[in-house]
Coordinates of C-alpha atoms in Angstrom, one line a residue:
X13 CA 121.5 117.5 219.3
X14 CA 118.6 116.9 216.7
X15 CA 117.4 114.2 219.0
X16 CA 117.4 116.1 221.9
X17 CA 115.1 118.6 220.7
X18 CA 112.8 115.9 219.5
X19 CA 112.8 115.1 222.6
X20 CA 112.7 118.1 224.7
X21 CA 109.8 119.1 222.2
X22 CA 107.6 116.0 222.9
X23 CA 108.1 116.3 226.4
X24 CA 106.8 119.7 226.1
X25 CA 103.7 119.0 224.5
X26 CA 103.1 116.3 226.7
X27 CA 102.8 118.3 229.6
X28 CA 100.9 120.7 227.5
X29 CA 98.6 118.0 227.2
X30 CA 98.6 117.9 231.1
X31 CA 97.8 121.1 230.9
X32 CA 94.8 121.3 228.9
X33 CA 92.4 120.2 231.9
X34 CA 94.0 122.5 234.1
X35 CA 93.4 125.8 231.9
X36 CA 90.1 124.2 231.0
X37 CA 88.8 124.8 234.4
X38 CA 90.7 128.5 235.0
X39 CA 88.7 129.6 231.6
X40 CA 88.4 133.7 231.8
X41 CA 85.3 135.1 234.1
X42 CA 82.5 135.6 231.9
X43 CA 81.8 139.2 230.9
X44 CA 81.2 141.0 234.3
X45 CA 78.0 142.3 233.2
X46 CA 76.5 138.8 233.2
X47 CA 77.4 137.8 236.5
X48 CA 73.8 139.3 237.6
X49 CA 71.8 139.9 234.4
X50 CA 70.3 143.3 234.5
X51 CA 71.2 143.9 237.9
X52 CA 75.2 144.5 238.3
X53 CA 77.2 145.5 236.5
X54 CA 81.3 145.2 237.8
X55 CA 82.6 148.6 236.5
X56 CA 82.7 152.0 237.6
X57 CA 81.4 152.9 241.4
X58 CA 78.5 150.7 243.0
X59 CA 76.8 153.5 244.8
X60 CA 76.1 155.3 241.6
X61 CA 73.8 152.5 240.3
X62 CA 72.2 152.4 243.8
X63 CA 69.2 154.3 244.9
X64 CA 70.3 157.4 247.1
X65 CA 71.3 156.7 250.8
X66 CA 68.6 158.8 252.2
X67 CA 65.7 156.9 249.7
X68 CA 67.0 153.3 251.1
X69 CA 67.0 154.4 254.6
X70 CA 63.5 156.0 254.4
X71 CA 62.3 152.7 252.3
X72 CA 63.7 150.6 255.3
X73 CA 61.9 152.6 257.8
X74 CA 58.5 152.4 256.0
X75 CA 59.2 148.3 255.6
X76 CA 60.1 147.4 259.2
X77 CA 57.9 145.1 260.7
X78 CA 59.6 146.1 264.2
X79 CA 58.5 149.4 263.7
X80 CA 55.2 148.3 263.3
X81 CA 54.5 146.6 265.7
X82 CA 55.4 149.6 267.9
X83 CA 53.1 151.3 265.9
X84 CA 50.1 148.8 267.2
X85 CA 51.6 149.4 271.0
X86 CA 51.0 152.8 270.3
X87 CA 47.6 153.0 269.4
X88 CA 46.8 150.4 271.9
X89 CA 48.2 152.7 274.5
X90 CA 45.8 154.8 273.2
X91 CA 42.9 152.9 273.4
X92 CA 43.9 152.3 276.7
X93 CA 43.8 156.1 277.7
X94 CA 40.0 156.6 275.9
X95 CA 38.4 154.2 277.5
X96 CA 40.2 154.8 281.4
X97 CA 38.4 158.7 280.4
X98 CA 35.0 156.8 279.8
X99 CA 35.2 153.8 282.2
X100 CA 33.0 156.3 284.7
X101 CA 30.0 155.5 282.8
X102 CA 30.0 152.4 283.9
X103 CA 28.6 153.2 287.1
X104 CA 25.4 154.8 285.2
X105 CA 22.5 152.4 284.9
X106 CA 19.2 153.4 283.0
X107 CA 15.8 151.5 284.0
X108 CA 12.3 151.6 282.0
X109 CA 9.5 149.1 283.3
X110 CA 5.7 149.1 282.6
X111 CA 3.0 147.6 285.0
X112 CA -1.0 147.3 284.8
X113 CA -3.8 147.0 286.5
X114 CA -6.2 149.0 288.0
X115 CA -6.3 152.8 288.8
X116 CA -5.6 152.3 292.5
X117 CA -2.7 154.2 294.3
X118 CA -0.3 152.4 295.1
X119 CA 1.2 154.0 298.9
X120 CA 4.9 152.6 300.2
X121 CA 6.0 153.7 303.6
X122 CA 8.1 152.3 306.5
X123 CA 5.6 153.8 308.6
X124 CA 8.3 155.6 311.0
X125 CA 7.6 159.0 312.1
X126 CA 8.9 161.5 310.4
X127 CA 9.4 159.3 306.7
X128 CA 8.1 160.2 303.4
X129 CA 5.4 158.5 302.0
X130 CA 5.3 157.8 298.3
X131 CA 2.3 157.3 296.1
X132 CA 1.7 155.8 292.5
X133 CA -0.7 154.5 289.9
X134 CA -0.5 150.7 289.7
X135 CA -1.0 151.0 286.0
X136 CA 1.2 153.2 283.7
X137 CA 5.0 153.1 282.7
X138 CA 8.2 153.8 284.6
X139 CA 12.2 154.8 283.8
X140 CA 14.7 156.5 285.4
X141 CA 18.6 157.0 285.8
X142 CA 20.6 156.0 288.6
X143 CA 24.2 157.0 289.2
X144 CA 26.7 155.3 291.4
X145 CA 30.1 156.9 291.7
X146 CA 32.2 154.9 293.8
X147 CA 35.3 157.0 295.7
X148 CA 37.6 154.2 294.5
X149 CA 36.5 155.5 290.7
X150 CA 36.6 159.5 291.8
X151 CA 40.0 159.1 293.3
X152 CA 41.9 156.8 290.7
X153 CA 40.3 157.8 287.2
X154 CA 42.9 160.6 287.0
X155 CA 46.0 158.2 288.1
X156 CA 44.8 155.1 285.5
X157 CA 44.8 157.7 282.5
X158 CA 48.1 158.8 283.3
X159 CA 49.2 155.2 283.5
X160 CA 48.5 154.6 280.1
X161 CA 49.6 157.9 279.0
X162 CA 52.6 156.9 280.3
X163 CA 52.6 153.7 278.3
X164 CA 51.8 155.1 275.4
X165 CA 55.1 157.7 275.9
X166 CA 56.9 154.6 276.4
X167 CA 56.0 153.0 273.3
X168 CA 56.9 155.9 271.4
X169 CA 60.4 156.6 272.5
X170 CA 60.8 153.2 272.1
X171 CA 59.7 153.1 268.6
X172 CA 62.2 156.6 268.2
X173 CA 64.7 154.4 269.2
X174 CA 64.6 151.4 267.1
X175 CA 64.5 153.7 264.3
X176 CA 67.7 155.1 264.8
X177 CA 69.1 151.4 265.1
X178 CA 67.5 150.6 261.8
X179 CA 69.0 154.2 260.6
X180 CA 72.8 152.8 261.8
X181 CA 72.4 149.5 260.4
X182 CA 71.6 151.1 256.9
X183 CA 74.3 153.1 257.1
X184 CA 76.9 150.4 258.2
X185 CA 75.7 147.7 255.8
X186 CA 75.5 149.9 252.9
X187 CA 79.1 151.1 253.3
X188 CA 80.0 147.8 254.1
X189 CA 78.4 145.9 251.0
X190 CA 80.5 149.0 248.6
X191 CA 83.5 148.1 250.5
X192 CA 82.8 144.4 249.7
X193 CA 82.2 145.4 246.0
X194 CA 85.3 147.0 245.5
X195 CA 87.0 144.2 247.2
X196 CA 85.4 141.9 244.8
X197 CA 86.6 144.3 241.8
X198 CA 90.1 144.3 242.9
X199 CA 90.1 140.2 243.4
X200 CA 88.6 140.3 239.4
X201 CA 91.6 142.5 238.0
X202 CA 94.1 139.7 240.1
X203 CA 92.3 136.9 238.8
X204 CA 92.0 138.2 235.1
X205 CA 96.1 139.5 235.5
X206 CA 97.0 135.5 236.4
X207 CA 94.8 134.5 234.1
X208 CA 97.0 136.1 231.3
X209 CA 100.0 135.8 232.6
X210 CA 99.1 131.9 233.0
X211 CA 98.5 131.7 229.1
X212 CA 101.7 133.6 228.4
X213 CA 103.7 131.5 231.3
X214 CA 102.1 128.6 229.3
X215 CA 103.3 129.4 225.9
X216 CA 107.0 130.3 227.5
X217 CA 106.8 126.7 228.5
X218 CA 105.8 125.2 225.2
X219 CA 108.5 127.3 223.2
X220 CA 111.5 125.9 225.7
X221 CA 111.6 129.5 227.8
X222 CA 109.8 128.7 230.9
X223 CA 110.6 125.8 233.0
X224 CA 108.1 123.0 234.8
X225 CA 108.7 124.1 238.1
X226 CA 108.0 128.0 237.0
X227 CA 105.1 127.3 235.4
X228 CA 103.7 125.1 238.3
X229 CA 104.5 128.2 240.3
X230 CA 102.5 130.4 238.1
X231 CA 99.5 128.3 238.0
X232 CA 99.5 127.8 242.1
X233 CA 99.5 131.7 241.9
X234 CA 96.5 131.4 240.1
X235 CA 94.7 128.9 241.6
X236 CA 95.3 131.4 244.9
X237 CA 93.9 134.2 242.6
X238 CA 90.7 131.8 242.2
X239 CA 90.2 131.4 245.6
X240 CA 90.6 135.2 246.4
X241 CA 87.8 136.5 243.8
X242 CA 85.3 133.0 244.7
X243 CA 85.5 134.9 248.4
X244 CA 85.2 137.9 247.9
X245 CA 82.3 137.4 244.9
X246 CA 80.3 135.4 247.4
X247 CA 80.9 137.8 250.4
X248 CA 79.9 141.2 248.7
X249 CA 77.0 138.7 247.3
X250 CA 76.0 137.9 250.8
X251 CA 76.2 141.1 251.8
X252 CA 73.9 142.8 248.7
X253 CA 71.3 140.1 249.8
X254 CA 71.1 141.0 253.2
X255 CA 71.3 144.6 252.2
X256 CA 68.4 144.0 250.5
X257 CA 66.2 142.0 253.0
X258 CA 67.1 144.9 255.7
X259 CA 65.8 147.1 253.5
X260 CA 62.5 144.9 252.7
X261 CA 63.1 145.1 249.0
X262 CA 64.7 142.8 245.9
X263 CA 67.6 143.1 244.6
X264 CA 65.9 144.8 241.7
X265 CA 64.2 147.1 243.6
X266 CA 67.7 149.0 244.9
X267 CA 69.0 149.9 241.7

């Protein structure tokens, strides 16, 4: 009988020795609040360490580079609009010119009955304006500025509505990245439950109380546990990243 504990007992601590690798690499999580230094912190509620929803959304609005650019349509569509009101000037021509010579008048005619003669120094200066108002220009100046009027509405309901899509996606991806945070909370308590009933289920074992093929079952439990938290730690990660660049700021920056 005396023998057969020896025995039982060495064969205990030799898979103990076994073992010791194994929990080696299932050591507890490091303190939750290091995971992120300064940044995150796994207790309590995610959205209270957050910036308000309203302050995010307003912050992505003012960041967008989409938005933006619709903001350049727009005042080119206004550009547009000015210069169809003053592109009737361009049929207004000024004309200055200077001669010399001698004091004789200078008489033009086409010498038909009835036409006007005109006279003039040969030395002295000249200017004048001359208009030209084609019908083309009288007829369509109206219907090109209400062209780009209407462009310019364009732009703007189209910049209306990508704001509201950029409003949506706050909204979905913020509630999505808490929902991924207390995913990733829950998975922590599982994996930090198996991790202590592992070291119990391990010290059952070396005292003769647990047998090989329970204690193989416990830590298969807990190497499921593992991979449960490593998925959900790097998918509410993701997810606060992308959070982030939607918003246009650090990580930093939303707390």
């Amino acid at each position: 009988m005396s023998n057969n504990r020896w025995k039982y007992r060495i064969l205990a601590g030799f898979f103990l020795l076994l073992a010791i690798p194994l929990s080696g690499q299932d050591t507890p999580a490091p303190p939750a609040d290091t995971l992120v230094p300064g940044v995150l912190v796994m207790e309590g509620d995610l959205a209270d360490r957050l910036l308000p929803l309203d302050s995010l959304i307003e912050m992505a609005l003012q960041r967008s580079p989409t938005l933006g650019h619709f903001d350049a349509l727009i005042r080119q569509s206004a550009y547009q609009v000015d210069l169809a009101r003053r592109l009737w000037l361009n049929n207004i021509y000024g004309f200055a010119n200077y001669s010399t010579g001698d004091q004789r008048i200078v008489t033009a005619g086409t010498q038909i009955p009835g036409d006007v003669t005109t006279s003039s120094l040969a030395t002295g200066y000249r200017a004048g304006v001359q208009i030209n108002l084609p019908v083309f220009e009288l007829t369509s100046r109206s219907v090109r500025i209400r062209l780009h009027e209407a462009e310019k509405d364009a732009a703007v309901h189209k910049k209306h509505e990508q704001q509201q899509d950029i409003v949506r996606q706050v909204i979905e991806d913020y509630y999505m990245m808490l929902g991924a945070y207390e995913s990733l909370k829950t998975r922590a308590e599982g994996r930090e439950a198996m991790q202590t009933y592992y070291m119990v289920a391990e010290q059952e074992f070396a005292e003769g109380i647990l047998s090989l093929g329970d204690l193989s079952q416990i830590k298969t439990s807990l190497s499921q546990a593992e991979v449960y938290y490593h998925d959900a730690r790097h998918m509410f990660f993701g997810r606060l990243a992308s959070f982030a660049a939607l918003v246009g700021v650090s990580i930093h920056e939303l707390m």
